[in-house]
CSV table of C-alpha atoms in Angstrom, one decimal:
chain,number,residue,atom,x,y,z
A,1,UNK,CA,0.0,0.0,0.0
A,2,UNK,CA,3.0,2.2,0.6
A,3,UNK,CA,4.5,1.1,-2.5
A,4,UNK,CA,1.0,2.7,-4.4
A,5,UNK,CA,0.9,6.4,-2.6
A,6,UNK,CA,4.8,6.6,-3.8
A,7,UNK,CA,3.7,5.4,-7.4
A,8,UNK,CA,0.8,7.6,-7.8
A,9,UNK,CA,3.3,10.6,-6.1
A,10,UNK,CA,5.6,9.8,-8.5
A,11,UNK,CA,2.7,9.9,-11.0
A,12,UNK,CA,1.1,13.2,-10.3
A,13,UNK,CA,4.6,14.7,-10.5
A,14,UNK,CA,5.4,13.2,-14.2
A,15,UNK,CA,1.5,14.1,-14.7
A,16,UNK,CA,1.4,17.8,-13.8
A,17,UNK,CA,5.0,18.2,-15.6
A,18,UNK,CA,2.9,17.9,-18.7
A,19,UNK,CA,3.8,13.5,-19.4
A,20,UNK,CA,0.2,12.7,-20.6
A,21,UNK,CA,1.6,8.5,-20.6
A,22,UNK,CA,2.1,8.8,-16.9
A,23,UNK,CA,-1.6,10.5,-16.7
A,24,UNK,CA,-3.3,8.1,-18.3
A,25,UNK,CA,-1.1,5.3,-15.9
A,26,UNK,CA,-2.0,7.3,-12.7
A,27,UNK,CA,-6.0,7.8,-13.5
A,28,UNK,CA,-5.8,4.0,-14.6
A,29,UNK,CA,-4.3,2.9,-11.4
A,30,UNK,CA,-7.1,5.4,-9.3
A,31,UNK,CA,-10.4,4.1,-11.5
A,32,UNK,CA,-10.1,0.7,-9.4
A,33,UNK,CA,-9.6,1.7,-5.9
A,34,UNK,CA,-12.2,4.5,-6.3
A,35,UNK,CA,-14.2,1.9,-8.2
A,36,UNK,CA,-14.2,-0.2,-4.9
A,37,UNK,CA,-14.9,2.9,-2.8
A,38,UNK,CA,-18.0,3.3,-4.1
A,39,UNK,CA,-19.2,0.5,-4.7
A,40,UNK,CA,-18.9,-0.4,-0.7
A,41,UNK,CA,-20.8,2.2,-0.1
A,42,UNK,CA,-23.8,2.0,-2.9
A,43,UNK,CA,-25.8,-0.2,-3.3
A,44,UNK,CA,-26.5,0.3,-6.8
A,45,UNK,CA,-23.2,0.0,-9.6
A,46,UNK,CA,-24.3,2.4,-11.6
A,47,UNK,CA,-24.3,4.9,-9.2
A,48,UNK,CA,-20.8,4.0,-8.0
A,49,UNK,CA,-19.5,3.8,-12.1
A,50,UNK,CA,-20.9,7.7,-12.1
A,51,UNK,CA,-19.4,8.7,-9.5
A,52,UNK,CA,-16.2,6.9,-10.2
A,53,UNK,CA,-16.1,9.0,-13.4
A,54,UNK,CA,-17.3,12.2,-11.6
A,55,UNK,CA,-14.4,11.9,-9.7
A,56,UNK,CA,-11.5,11.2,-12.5
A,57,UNK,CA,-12.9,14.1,-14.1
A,58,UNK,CA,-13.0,16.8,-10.4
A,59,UNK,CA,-9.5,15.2,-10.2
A,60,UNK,CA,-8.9,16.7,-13.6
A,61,UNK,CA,-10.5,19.6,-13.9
A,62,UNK,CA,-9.0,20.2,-10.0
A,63,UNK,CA,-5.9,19.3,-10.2
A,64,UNK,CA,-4.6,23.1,-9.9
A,65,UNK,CA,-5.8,22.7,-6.0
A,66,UNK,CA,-3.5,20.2,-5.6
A,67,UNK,CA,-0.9,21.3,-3.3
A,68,UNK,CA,2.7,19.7,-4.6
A,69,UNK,CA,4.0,20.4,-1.3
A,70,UNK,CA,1.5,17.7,0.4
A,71,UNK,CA,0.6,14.6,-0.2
A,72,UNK,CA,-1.3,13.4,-3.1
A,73,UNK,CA,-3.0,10.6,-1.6
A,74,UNK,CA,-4.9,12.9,1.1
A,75,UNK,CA,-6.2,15.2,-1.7
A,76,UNK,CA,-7.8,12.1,-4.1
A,77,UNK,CA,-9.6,11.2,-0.9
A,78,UNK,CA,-10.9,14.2,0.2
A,79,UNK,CA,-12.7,14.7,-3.6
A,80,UNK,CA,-13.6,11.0,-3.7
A,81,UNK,CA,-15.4,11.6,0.0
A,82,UNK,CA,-16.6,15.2,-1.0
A,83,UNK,CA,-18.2,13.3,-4.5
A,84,UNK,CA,-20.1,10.6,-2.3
A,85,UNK,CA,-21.3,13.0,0.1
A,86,UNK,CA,-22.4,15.6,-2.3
A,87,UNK,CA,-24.4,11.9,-4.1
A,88,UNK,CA,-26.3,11.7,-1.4
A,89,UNK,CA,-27.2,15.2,-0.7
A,90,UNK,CA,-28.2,15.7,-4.6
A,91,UNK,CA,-30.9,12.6,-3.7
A,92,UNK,CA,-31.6,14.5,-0.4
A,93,UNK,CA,-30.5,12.0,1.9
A,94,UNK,CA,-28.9,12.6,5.0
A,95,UNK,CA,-26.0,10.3,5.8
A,96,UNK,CA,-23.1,10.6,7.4
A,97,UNK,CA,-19.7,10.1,5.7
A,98,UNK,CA,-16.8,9.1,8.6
A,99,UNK,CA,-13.6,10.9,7.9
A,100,UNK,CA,-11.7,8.1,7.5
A,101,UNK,CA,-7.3,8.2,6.8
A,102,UNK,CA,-7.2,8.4,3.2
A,103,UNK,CA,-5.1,5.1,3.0
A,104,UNK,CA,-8.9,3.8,2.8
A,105,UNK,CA,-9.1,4.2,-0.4
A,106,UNK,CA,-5.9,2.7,-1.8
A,107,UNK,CA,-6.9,-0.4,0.9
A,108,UNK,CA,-9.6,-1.7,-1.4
A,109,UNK,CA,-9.6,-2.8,-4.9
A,110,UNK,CA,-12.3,-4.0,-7.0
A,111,UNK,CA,-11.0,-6.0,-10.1
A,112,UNK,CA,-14.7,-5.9,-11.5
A,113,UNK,CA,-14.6,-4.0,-14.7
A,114,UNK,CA,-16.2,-0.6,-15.2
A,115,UNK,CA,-17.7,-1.0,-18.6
A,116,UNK,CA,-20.9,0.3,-16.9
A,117,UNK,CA,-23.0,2.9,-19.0
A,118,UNK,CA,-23.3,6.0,-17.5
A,119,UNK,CA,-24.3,9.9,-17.9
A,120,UNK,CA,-21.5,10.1,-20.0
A,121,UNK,CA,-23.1,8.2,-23.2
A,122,UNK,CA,-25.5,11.3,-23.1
A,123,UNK,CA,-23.0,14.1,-22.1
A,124,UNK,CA,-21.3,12.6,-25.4
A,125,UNK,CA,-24.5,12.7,-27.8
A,126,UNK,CA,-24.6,16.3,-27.1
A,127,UNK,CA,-21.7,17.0,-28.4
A,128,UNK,CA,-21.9,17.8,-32.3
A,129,UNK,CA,-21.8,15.3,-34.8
A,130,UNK,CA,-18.3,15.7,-36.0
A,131,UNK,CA,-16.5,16.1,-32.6
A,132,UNK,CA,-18.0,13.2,-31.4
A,133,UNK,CA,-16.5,11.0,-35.0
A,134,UNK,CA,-13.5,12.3,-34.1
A,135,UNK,CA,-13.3,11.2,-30.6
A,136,UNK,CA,-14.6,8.1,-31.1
A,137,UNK,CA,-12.7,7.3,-34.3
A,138,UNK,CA,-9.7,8.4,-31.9
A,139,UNK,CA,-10.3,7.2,-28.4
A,140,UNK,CA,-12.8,4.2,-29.1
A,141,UNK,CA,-11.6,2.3,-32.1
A,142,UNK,CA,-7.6,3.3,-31.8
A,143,UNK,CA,-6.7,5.3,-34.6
A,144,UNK,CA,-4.4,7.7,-34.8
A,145,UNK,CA,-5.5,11.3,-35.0
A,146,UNK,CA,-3.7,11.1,-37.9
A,147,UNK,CA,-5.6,8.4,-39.3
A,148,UNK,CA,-9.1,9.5,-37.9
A,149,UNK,CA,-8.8,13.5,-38.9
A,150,UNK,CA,-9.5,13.1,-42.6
A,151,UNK,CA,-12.6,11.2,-42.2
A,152,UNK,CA,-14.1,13.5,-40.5
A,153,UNK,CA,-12.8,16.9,-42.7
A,154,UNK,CA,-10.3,17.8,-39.8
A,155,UNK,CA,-6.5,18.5,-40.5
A,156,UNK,CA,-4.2,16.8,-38.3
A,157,UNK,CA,-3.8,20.2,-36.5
A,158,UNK,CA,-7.6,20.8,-36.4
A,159,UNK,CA,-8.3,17.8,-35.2
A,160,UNK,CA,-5.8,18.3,-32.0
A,161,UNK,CA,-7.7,21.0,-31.5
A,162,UNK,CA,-10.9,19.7,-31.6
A,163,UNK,CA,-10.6,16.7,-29.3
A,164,UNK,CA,-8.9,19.5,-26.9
A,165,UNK,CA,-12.3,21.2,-27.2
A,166,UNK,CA,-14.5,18.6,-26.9
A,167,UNK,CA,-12.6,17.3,-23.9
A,168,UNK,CA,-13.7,20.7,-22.4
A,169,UNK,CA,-16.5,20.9,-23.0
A,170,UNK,CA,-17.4,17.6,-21.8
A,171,UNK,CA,-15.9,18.6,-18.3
A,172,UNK,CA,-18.2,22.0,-18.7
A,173,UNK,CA,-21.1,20.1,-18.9
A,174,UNK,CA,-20.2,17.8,-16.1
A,175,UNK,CA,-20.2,20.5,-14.0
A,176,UNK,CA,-23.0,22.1,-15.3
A,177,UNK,CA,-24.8,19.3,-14.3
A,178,UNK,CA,-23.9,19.5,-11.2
A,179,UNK,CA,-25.9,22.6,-10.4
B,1,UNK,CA,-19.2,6.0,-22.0
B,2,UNK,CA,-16.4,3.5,-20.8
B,3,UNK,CA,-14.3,4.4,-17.5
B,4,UNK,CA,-11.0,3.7,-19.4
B,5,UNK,CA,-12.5,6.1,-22.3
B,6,UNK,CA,-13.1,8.6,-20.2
B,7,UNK,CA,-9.1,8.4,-18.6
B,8,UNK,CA,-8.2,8.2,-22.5
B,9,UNK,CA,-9.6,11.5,-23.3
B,10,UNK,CA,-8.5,12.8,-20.0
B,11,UNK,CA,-4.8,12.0,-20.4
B,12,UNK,CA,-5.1,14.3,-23.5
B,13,UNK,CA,-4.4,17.1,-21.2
B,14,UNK,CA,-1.6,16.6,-18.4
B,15,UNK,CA,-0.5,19.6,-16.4
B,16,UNK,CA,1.2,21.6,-16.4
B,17,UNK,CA,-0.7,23.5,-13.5
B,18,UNK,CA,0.5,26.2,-11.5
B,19,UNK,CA,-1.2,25.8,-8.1
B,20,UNK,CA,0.4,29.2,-7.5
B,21,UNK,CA,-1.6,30.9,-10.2
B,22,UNK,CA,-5.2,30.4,-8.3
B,23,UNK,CA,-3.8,32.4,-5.4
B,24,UNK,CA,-2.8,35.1,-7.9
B,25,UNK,CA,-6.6,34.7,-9.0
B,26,UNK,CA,-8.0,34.9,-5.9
B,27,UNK,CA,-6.0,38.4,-4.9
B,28,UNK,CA,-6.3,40.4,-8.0
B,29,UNK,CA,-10.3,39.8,-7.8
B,30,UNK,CA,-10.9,40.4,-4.3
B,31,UNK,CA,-8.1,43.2,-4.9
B,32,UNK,CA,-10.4,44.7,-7.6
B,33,UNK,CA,-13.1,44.7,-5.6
B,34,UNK,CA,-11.3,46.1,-2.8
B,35,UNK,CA,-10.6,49.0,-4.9
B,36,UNK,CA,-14.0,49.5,-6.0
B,37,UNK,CA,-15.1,49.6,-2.8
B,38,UNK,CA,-12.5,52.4,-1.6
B,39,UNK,CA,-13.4,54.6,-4.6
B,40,UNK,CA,-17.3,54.3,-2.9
B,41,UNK,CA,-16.2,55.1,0.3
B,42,UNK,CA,-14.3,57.8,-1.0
B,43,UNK,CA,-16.6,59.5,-3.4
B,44,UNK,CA,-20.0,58.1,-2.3
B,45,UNK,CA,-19.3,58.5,1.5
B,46,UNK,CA,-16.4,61.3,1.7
B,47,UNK,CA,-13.0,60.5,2.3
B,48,UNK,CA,-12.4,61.8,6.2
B,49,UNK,CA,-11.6,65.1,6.5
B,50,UNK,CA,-8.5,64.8,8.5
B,51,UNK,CA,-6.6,62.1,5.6
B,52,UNK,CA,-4.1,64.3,4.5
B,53,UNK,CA,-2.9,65.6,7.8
B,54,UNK,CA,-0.6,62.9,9.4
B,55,UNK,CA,-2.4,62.2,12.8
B,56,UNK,CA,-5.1,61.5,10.6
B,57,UNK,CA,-3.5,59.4,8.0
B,58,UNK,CA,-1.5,57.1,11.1
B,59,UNK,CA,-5.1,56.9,12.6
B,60,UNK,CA,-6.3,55.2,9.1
B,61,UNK,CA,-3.0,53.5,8.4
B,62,UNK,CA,-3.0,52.0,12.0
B,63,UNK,CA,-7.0,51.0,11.4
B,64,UNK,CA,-6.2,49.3,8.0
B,65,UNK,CA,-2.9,47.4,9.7
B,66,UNK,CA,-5.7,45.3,11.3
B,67,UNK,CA,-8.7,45.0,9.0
B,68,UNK,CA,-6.4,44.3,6.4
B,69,UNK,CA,-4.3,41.2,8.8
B,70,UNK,CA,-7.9,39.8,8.9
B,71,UNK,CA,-8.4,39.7,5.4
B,72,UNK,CA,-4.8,37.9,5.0
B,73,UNK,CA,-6.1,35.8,7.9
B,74,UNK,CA,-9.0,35.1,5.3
B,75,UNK,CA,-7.1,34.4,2.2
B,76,UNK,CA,-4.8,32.0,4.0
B,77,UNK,CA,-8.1,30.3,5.6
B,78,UNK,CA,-9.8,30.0,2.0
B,79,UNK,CA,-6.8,28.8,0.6
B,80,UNK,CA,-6.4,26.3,3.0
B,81,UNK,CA,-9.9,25.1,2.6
B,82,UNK,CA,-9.9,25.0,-0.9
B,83,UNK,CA,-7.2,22.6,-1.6
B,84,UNK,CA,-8.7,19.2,-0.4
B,85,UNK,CA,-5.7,17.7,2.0
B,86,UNK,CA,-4.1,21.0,3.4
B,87,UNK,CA,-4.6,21.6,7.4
B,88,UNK,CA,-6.0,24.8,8.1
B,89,UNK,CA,-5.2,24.8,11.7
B,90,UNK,CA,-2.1,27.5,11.5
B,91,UNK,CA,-4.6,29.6,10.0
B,92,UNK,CA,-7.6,29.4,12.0
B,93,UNK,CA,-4.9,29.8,14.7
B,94,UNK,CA,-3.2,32.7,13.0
B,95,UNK,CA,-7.2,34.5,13.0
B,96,UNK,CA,-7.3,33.4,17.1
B,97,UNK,CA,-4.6,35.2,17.8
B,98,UNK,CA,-5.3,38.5,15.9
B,99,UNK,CA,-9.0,38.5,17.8
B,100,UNK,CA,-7.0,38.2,21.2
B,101,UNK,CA,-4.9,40.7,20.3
B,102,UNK,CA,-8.0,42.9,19.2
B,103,UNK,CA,-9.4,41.9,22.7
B,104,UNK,CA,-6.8,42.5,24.6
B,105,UNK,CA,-6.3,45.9,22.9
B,106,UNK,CA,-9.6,46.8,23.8
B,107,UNK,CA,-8.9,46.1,27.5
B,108,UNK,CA,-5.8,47.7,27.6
B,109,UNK,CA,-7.3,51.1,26.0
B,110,UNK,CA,-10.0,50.7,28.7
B,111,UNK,CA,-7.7,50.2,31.9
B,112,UNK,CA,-6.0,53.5,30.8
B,113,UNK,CA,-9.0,55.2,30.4
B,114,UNK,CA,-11.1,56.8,33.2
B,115,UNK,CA,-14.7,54.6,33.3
B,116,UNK,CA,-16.3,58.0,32.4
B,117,UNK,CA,-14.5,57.9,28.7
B,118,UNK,CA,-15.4,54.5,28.3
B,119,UNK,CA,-18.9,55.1,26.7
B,120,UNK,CA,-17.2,57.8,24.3
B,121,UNK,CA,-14.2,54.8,23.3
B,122,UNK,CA,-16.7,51.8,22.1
B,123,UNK,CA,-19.6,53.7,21.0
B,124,UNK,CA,-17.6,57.4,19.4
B,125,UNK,CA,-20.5,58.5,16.8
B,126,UNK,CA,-21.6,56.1,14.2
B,127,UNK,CA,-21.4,52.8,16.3
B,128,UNK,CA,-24.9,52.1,14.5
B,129,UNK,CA,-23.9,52.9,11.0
B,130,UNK,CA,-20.1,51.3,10.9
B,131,UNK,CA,-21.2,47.3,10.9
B,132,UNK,CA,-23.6,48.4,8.4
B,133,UNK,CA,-21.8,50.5,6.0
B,134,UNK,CA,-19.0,47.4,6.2
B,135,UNK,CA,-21.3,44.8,5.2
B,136,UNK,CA,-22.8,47.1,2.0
B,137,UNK,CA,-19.0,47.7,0.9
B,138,UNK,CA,-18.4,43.8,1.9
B,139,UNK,CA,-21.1,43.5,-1.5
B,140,UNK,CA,-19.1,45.0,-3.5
B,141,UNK,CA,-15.7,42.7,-2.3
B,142,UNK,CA,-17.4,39.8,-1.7
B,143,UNK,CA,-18.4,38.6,-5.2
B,144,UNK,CA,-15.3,39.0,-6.4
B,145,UNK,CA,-14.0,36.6,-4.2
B,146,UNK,CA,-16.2,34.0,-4.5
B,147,UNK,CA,-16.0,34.4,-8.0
B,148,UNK,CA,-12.4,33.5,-8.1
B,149,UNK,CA,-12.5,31.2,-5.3
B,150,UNK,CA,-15.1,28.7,-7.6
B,151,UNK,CA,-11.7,27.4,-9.3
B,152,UNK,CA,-10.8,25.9,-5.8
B,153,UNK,CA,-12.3,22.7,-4.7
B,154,UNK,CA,-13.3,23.4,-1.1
B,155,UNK,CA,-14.7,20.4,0.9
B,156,UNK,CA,-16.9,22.0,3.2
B,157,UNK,CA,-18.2,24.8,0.5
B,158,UNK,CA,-19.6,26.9,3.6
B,159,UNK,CA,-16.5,27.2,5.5
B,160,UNK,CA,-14.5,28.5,2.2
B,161,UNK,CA,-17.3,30.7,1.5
B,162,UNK,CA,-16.6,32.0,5.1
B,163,UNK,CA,-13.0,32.2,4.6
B,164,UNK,CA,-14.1,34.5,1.3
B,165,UNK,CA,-16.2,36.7,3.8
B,166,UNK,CA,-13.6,36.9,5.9
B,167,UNK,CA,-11.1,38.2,3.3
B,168,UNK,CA,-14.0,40.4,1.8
B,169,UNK,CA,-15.0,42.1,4.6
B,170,UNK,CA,-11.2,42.9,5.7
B,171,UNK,CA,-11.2,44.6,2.8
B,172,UNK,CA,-14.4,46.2,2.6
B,173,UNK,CA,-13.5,47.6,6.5
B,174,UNK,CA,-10.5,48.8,5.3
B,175,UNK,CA,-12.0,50.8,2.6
B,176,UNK,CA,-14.5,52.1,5.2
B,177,UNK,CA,-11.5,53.0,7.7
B,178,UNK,CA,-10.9,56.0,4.7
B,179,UNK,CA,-14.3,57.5,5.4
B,180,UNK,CA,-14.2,56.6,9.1
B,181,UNK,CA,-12.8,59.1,11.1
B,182,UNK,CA,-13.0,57.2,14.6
B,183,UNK,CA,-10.0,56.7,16.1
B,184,UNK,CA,-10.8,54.9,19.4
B,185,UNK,CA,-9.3,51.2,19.3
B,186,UNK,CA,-12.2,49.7,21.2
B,187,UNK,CA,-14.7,51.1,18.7
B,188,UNK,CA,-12.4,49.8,15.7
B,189,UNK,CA,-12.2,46.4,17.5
B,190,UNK,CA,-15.8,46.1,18.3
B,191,UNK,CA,-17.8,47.7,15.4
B,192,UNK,CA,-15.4,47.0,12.6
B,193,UNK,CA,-15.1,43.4,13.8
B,194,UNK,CA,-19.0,43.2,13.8
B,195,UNK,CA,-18.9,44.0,10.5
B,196,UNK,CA,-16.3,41.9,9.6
B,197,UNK,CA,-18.2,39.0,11.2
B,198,UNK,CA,-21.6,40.0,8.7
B,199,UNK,CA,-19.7,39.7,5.8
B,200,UNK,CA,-17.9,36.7,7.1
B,201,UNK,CA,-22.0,35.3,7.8
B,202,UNK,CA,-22.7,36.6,3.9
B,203,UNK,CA,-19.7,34.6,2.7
B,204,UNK,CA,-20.7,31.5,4.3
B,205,UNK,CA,-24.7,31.8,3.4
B,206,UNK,CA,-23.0,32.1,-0.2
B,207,UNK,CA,-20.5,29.5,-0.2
B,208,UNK,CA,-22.9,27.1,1.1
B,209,UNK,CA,-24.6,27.5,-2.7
B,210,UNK,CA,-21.9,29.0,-5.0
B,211,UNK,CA,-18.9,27.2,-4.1
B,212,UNK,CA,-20.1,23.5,-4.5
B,213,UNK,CA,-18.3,21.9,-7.4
């Protein structure tokens, strides 16, 4: 367990240095121990896939209020709690969440795969037409962007672009949600 | 969508992050609003009469040492409650010790003053109007703050929110101190701080709703 909060340290560091590989390894690595949070404390998978992904993307779209100076496992838990809680309160029950150390977290795993549909699959058919091609071509079926840019009238740069957008504005409308 | 989707498109964007840059966010909005707020107190309310003579000026200056070491008090508090993980203990501890200082201020000013002046120290002339006047300059710093302080990720939204109020109305006070021509310490401790404490009150109603992410 000791070994994981130094790889995930390590992680964040490479991560926020601007090494997208060891972001993609460090959100990998969180998916399942959050995964396993949840689903302790839901009854319903569903619920704890959403708010597995809710999470990955508050860790992203938070990762500014991440203190380098501190530790990084502290700061995963306290959004992974703070996403449970605010679950509850959004279906307006009232239950308390113990403040637990946040080596709770990295304690469980769940090897149960999260190919559960979620919110996501209609955040994504909002997005246009195009933009959604694209990511999918790129993200889903493992082209290159490349590869996938032409079919879908982008160039290369365009396209770079695009799925930068369309990353954004997927967060946005997480958090839109939200309110 | 798929979890490992979802990380895919995420890892499009790494860092880099400046954690640095949100505190650089926070200050130049609450420091706009902070100016807005003097330019009111100056040209809505009147600037105090005695500014530009220097026992007036030291008054203010000596005023604006506190209310403005409350709002630092407040931005180290909201910044310590907006980063999920940091303690804010020093902080909150930092804000104890300025309010015992304040108190014991107060009951040194007293002891050296005859019971007679007393009245005269804590109430001077606008006891009733100084909490007030705080709080309506505290709207013009508070939104600011919150504004800025929505890119944090606070845990306990109404705690930031009050951290925002806190910074706010330190500022807002100070603003105030340049129409303010009290000089007792007692009535700057008392009436300033009860404004102070509304906005802080504001900040935490508004927190409670804006600052949930």
């Amino acid at each position: 367990m000791e070994d994981f909060d130094l790889q995930i340290q390590a992680l964040i560091a490479l991560s926020l240095a601007g090494d997208g590989a060891a972001y993609g390894r460090l959100l990998t690595l969180l998916a399942p121990r959050l995964r396993a949070y949840f689903s302790r404390r839901l009854s319903d998978g569903a619920d704890a896939e959403d708010l597995v992904q809710e999470t990955l993307i508050a860790i992203h779209t938070k990762r500014a209020t991440y203190d380098p100076t501190l530790a990084f496992a502290p700061w995963v838990y306290g959004i992974a709690r703070y996403k449970l809680i605010d679950h509850y309160r959004r279906r307006g029950v009232r239950r308390h969440v113990p403040l637990e150390e946040a080596g709770v977290l990295f304690a469980e795993t769940d090897t149960e795969a999260g190919a559960v549909r979620s919110d996501l699959d209609r955040l994504l058919s909002q997005l246009p037409a195009r933009q959604r091609g694209l990511l999918e071509d790129v993200r889903l079926r493992g082209l290159t962007i490349a590869e996938a840019a032409p079919r879908h009238g982008y160039t290369e740069g365009a396209a770079k672009v695009a799925l930068h957008r369309t990353m954004k504005s997927l967060s946005a409308s997480v958090a839109a949600d939200e309110d | 969508m798929k979890t490992d989707d979802l990380i895919a498109v995420l890892a499009l964007e790494p860092g880099p992050t400046n954690p640095a840059r949100l505190n650089s966010r926070i200050g130049l909005w609450s420091g706009s609003g902070a100016l807005v707020a003097a330019v009111v107190a100056v040209v809505a309310m009147g600037a105090r009469p005695d500014l530009t003579q220097w026992t007036g000026l030291t008054s203010f200056l000596g005023k604006a040492a506190y209310t403005l070491s409350l709002a630092v008090a407040g931005f180290w508090l909201l910044d310590r409650l907006g980063r999920p993980g940091a303690s804010p203990w020093r902080a909150v501890s930092a804000l104890l010790l300025l309010l015992i200082g304040g108190g014991v201020a107060v009951g040194l000013e007293l002891a050296q003053s005859p019971a007679d002046a007393w009245t005269a120290l804590v109430m001077g002339r606008s006891a009733m109007t100084c909490p007030l006047a705080i709080l309506a300059l505290g709207a013009l710093t508070l939104p600011p703050a919150l504004v800025a302080a929505r890119r944090l990720a606070p845990l306990r939204p109404s705690a930031a929110g009050a951290a925002a109020g806190l910074l706010a109305g330190g500022l807002s006070a100070t603003a105030y101190g340049l129409h303010c021509a009290e000089t007792a310490v007692s009535f700057l401790v008392i009436w300033y701080g009860l404004g102070v404490l509304a906005t802080t009150v504001l900040g935490a109603v508004a927190g409670a709703r804006v600052l949930r992410w």
